[in-house]
């Protein structure tokens, strides 16, 4: 029970009750995504594979005839809820700075298996850079389960995909980087992971030395003040492990936010993480 509480983000928010914060989170992101789609040039539901959820939503900068950088956003939801349909909320402030935003859809549990989700996200990145030749520089951003999937992208052997994407940076927000503890919680009821599946899909145990990989980018590991101690521990230890392997890593501990509004606020131009992402293409 104690471990389950540690991996229940709604248990730790000081803002709303456990039963209401998740619904409020989904509603907030969905509303912001609707506003984004009404005000930004988009190409929605672009298939990168044949599965129902193997699609991308693309939010283009005003002048997309020129080369542009893209932020690829991978949604959270504990690998079993949410979708790309609620996940375009970060587009307006980034698009206004000339950065495209790509939101990745993937099969969630119980249909989606952890191995398949990791493969889908990797394939989506390969498809994106092969399909859109004007893209110059890919920046990854993932929240919660999406941070896990983005971190797994960093461990990809791109020789299997026939392309090496120009990944410049990754912003990993309130993620889970070691899946082994998940095996012992309610979260695994839908995922049905075995220990072997958890181990081979844990970014913590897939870190390659930066000098040996084709893509060794700058990584920002962010965590919320009101994330649980386990989430905070995972972020700290993963960041330290990347740094020990020679990666360039920054750590950010954001005050006065919880597991949910740490990412919701990306729709705000003045938010510190939004400003970090605005600066990525010019600084890396």
Short mmCIF file of C-alpha atoms in Angstrom, two decimals, residues 6-253:
data_model
loop_
_atom_site.label_atom_id
_atom_site.label_comp_id
_atom_site.label_asym_id
_atom_site.label_seq_id
_atom_site.Cartn_x
_atom_site.Cartn_y
_atom_site.Cartn_z
CA UNK A 6 4.26 6.63 -3.72
CA UNK A 7 3.37 5.88 -7.33
CA UNK A 8 -0.05 7.54 -7.15
CA UNK A 9 0.63 11.16 -8.19
CA UNK A 10 -2.89 12.30 -7.23
CA UNK A 11 -2.11 11.30 -3.62
CA UNK A 12 0.47 14.09 -3.34
CA UNK A 13 -1.20 17.13 -4.84
CA UNK A 14 -2.09 19.85 -2.33
CA UNK A 15 -4.48 21.52 -4.78
CA UNK A 16 -7.35 19.08 -5.31
CA UNK A 17 -8.63 15.79 -3.99
CA UNK A 18 -7.48 12.47 -5.42
CA UNK A 19 -10.80 11.88 -7.15
CA UNK A 20 -10.94 15.25 -8.85
CA UNK A 21 -7.41 16.22 -9.82
CA UNK A 22 -7.02 13.75 -12.67
CA UNK A 23 -10.29 14.80 -14.29
CA UNK A 24 -9.34 18.45 -13.81
CA UNK A 25 -5.95 17.74 -15.38
CA UNK A 26 -7.49 16.12 -18.46
CA UNK A 27 -10.04 18.93 -18.83
CA UNK A 28 -7.34 21.61 -18.53
CA UNK A 29 -5.15 20.02 -21.20
CA UNK A 30 -8.05 19.27 -23.53
CA UNK A 31 -9.29 22.86 -23.39
CA UNK A 32 -5.80 24.23 -24.05
CA UNK A 33 -5.36 21.81 -26.95
CA UNK A 34 -8.64 22.96 -28.51
CA UNK A 35 -7.46 26.55 -28.29
CA UNK A 36 -4.16 25.61 -29.89
CA UNK A 37 -5.83 23.85 -32.79
CA UNK A 38 -8.06 26.86 -33.38
CA UNK A 39 -5.12 29.24 -33.59
CA UNK A 40 -2.21 27.27 -35.06
CA UNK A 41 -1.70 25.73 -38.51
CA UNK A 42 -1.96 21.97 -38.02
CA UNK A 43 -1.75 18.63 -39.77
CA UNK A 44 -3.67 16.19 -37.59
CA UNK A 45 -3.77 12.38 -37.48
CA UNK A 46 -0.72 11.81 -39.71
CA UNK A 47 -0.14 8.03 -39.69
CA UNK A 48 3.37 6.82 -38.94
CA UNK A 49 2.19 3.20 -38.81
CA UNK A 50 -0.93 1.13 -39.29
CA UNK A 51 -2.29 1.01 -35.73
CA UNK A 52 -5.29 3.08 -34.66
CA UNK A 53 -3.17 5.27 -32.41
CA UNK A 54 -0.02 5.31 -34.53
CA UNK A 55 -0.58 8.90 -35.59
CA UNK A 56 1.01 12.31 -35.13
CA UNK A 57 -0.50 15.76 -34.67
CA UNK A 58 1.76 18.47 -36.07
CA UNK A 59 1.57 22.16 -35.13
CA UNK A 60 3.53 24.22 -37.62
CA UNK A 61 5.32 27.53 -37.06
CA UNK A 62 4.01 30.46 -39.12
CA UNK A 63 6.68 30.12 -41.83
CA UNK A 64 7.01 26.36 -42.26
CA UNK A 65 8.37 26.72 -45.78
CA UNK A 66 11.77 27.30 -44.19
CA UNK A 67 13.68 24.79 -42.08
CA UNK A 68 12.52 24.65 -38.48
CA UNK A 69 13.16 22.80 -35.24
CA UNK A 70 10.47 20.63 -33.68
CA UNK A 71 9.58 19.72 -30.14
CA UNK A 72 8.20 16.18 -30.02
CA UNK A 73 5.81 15.83 -27.10
CA UNK A 74 5.03 12.38 -25.64
CA UNK A 75 2.01 12.36 -23.35
CA UNK A 76 1.74 10.74 -19.95
CA UNK A 77 -1.17 8.86 -18.37
CA UNK A 78 0.71 5.93 -16.82
CA UNK A 79 0.81 4.20 -20.21
CA UNK A 80 -2.94 3.54 -19.90
CA UNK A 81 -4.87 6.79 -20.39
CA UNK A 82 -4.67 10.14 -22.20
CA UNK A 83 -3.92 10.53 -25.91
CA UNK A 84 -2.54 13.01 -28.40
CA UNK A 85 -6.00 14.59 -28.55
CA UNK A 86 -5.43 16.33 -25.18
CA UNK A 87 -1.73 16.94 -25.69
CA UNK A 88 -1.25 19.89 -28.02
CA UNK A 89 -1.55 22.41 -25.20
CA UNK A 90 2.13 23.44 -25.35
CA UNK A 91 2.03 24.41 -29.03
CA UNK A 92 1.09 28.16 -29.06
CA UNK A 93 4.03 29.65 -27.14
CA UNK A 94 6.52 27.44 -28.98
CA UNK A 95 5.03 27.94 -32.44
CA UNK A 96 5.13 31.70 -31.85
CA UNK A 97 8.91 31.32 -31.46
CA UNK A 98 9.23 29.43 -34.76
CA UNK A 99 9.37 25.93 -33.27
CA UNK A 100 7.05 23.23 -34.59
CA UNK A 101 5.35 20.91 -32.11
CA UNK A 102 4.67 17.23 -32.85
CA UNK A 103 2.44 15.20 -30.53
CA UNK A 104 2.85 11.43 -30.66
CA UNK A 105 0.03 8.94 -30.33
CA UNK A 106 0.75 5.39 -29.21
CA UNK A 107 -1.18 2.31 -28.08
CA UNK A 108 -1.94 2.47 -24.38
CA UNK A 109 -2.62 -0.50 -22.10
CA UNK A 110 -4.25 -2.92 -22.04
CA UNK A 111 -3.96 -3.04 -25.84
CA UNK A 112 -0.48 -1.56 -25.78
CA UNK A 113 2.36 -3.63 -24.36
CA UNK A 114 5.39 -1.83 -22.93
CA UNK A 115 7.72 -3.20 -25.62
CA UNK A 116 5.29 -2.03 -28.31
CA UNK A 117 4.90 1.47 -26.86
CA UNK A 118 8.66 2.01 -26.80
CA UNK A 119 8.94 0.73 -30.37
CA UNK A 120 6.09 2.95 -31.56
CA UNK A 121 7.60 6.11 -30.15
CA UNK A 122 10.99 5.29 -31.68
CA UNK A 123 9.36 4.60 -35.04
CA UNK A 124 7.42 7.87 -34.85
CA UNK A 125 10.67 9.83 -34.55
CA UNK A 126 12.24 7.98 -37.50
CA UNK A 127 9.12 8.57 -39.59
CA UNK A 128 9.04 12.26 -38.71
CA UNK A 129 12.56 13.06 -39.83
CA UNK A 130 12.26 10.93 -42.96
CA UNK A 131 8.92 12.47 -43.97
CA UNK A 132 9.68 16.13 -43.23
CA UNK A 133 13.01 17.13 -44.71
CA UNK A 134 12.69 20.74 -43.50
CA UNK A 135 13.10 19.69 -39.88
CA UNK A 136 16.45 20.78 -38.49
CA UNK A 137 16.82 19.57 -34.94
CA UNK A 138 14.49 17.48 -32.79
CA UNK A 139 13.83 18.21 -29.13
CA UNK A 140 12.04 15.62 -27.04
CA UNK A 141 9.64 16.41 -24.23
CA UNK A 142 7.74 13.87 -22.18
CA UNK A 143 5.69 13.99 -19.02
CA UNK A 144 5.37 11.15 -16.49
CA UNK A 145 5.01 7.96 -18.58
CA UNK A 146 5.88 10.14 -21.57
CA UNK A 147 9.16 11.13 -19.90
CA UNK A 148 9.91 7.42 -19.58
CA UNK A 149 9.22 6.89 -23.29
CA UNK A 150 11.29 9.93 -24.27
CA UNK A 151 14.16 8.61 -22.16
CA UNK A 152 13.89 5.27 -23.95
CA UNK A 153 14.26 7.14 -27.26
CA UNK A 154 17.65 8.32 -26.00
CA UNK A 155 18.78 4.68 -25.73
CA UNK A 156 17.74 3.78 -29.30
CA UNK A 157 20.10 1.94 -31.67
CA UNK A 158 19.18 3.94 -34.76
CA UNK A 159 20.93 1.56 -37.15
CA UNK A 160 17.77 -0.53 -37.00
CA UNK A 161 15.71 2.39 -38.35
CA UNK A 162 17.79 3.51 -41.32
CA UNK A 163 18.05 7.07 -40.02
CA UNK A 164 19.82 8.93 -37.23
CA UNK A 165 17.56 11.77 -36.09
CA UNK A 166 19.25 15.01 -35.15
CA UNK A 167 18.09 14.98 -31.53
CA UNK A 168 19.41 18.14 -29.91
CA UNK A 169 17.84 17.99 -26.48
CA UNK A 170 15.36 16.29 -24.18
CA UNK A 171 13.14 17.73 -21.44
CA UNK A 172 12.00 14.94 -19.12
CA UNK A 173 9.28 16.02 -16.70
CA UNK A 174 8.26 14.04 -13.58
CA UNK A 175 9.19 10.72 -15.13
CA UNK A 176 9.63 7.10 -14.10
CA UNK A 177 13.02 5.75 -15.17
CA UNK A 178 13.15 2.42 -13.33
CA UNK A 179 10.02 0.32 -13.91
CA UNK A 180 10.83 -2.39 -11.38
CA UNK A 181 8.95 -0.72 -8.48
CA UNK A 182 5.89 -0.41 -10.73
CA UNK A 183 5.63 -4.21 -10.77
CA UNK A 184 4.56 -4.10 -7.14
CA UNK A 185 1.81 -1.48 -7.51
CA UNK A 186 -1.69 -1.11 -8.91
CA UNK A 187 -0.19 0.48 -12.04
CA UNK A 188 0.90 -2.94 -13.30
CA UNK A 189 -2.65 -4.32 -13.15
CA UNK A 190 -3.22 -2.99 -16.67
CA UNK A 191 0.35 -3.16 -17.92
CA UNK A 192 0.97 -6.80 -16.98
CA UNK A 193 4.72 -6.35 -17.14
CA UNK A 194 7.04 -9.16 -16.16
CA UNK A 195 10.34 -8.41 -14.48
CA UNK A 196 12.14 -8.98 -17.79
CA UNK A 197 9.89 -6.52 -19.61
CA UNK A 198 10.36 -3.92 -16.88
CA UNK A 199 14.13 -4.29 -16.91
CA UNK A 200 14.63 -4.01 -20.65
CA UNK A 201 12.33 -0.98 -20.81
CA UNK A 202 13.85 0.93 -17.88
CA UNK A 203 15.89 3.94 -19.06
CA UNK A 204 17.92 3.70 -15.85
CA UNK A 205 19.34 0.39 -17.04
CA UNK A 206 19.71 1.32 -20.73
CA UNK A 207 22.12 4.25 -20.43
CA UNK A 208 24.95 4.07 -22.94
CA UNK A 209 28.12 6.14 -22.48
CA UNK A 210 27.59 9.44 -24.27
CA UNK A 211 30.79 8.97 -26.26
CA UNK A 212 29.52 5.72 -27.76
CA UNK A 213 26.10 6.75 -29.06
CA UNK A 214 25.11 8.49 -32.28
CA UNK A 215 22.72 10.78 -30.41
CA UNK A 216 24.00 12.19 -27.11
CA UNK A 217 22.07 15.38 -26.52
CA UNK A 218 21.54 17.83 -23.70
CA UNK A 219 19.05 16.49 -21.14
CA UNK A 220 16.96 18.44 -18.65
CA UNK A 221 15.41 16.33 -15.88
CA UNK A 222 12.62 18.27 -14.15
CA UNK A 223 10.59 17.29 -11.10
CA UNK A 224 7.83 18.98 -9.09
CA UNK A 225 8.03 20.06 -5.47
CA UNK A 226 4.82 18.11 -4.84
CA UNK A 227 5.81 14.97 -6.71
CA UNK A 228 6.06 11.98 -4.39
CA UNK A 229 9.40 11.11 -2.77
CA UNK A 230 9.69 8.13 -5.14
CA UNK A 231 9.18 10.26 -8.25
CA UNK A 232 11.70 12.75 -6.93
CA UNK A 233 14.19 9.99 -6.15
CA UNK A 234 13.82 8.48 -9.61
CA UNK A 235 14.47 11.82 -11.31
CA UNK A 236 17.52 12.51 -9.16
CA UNK A 237 19.06 9.08 -9.67
CA UNK A 238 18.41 9.00 -13.40
CA UNK A 239 19.94 12.43 -13.88
CA UNK A 240 22.99 11.42 -11.87
CA UNK A 241 23.36 8.17 -13.85
CA UNK A 242 23.22 10.04 -17.17
CA UNK A 243 25.80 12.50 -15.93
CA UNK A 244 28.06 9.68 -14.78
CA UNK A 245 27.87 8.23 -18.30
CA UNK A 246 29.10 11.50 -19.78
CA UNK A 247 25.82 13.06 -20.82
CA UNK A 248 25.22 16.79 -20.41
CA UNK A 249 22.48 16.98 -17.79
CA UNK A 250 20.66 19.79 -16.01
CA UNK A 251 18.35 19.19 -13.06
CA UNK A 252 15.37 21.39 -12.28
CA UNK A 253 13.28 21.16 -9.09
#
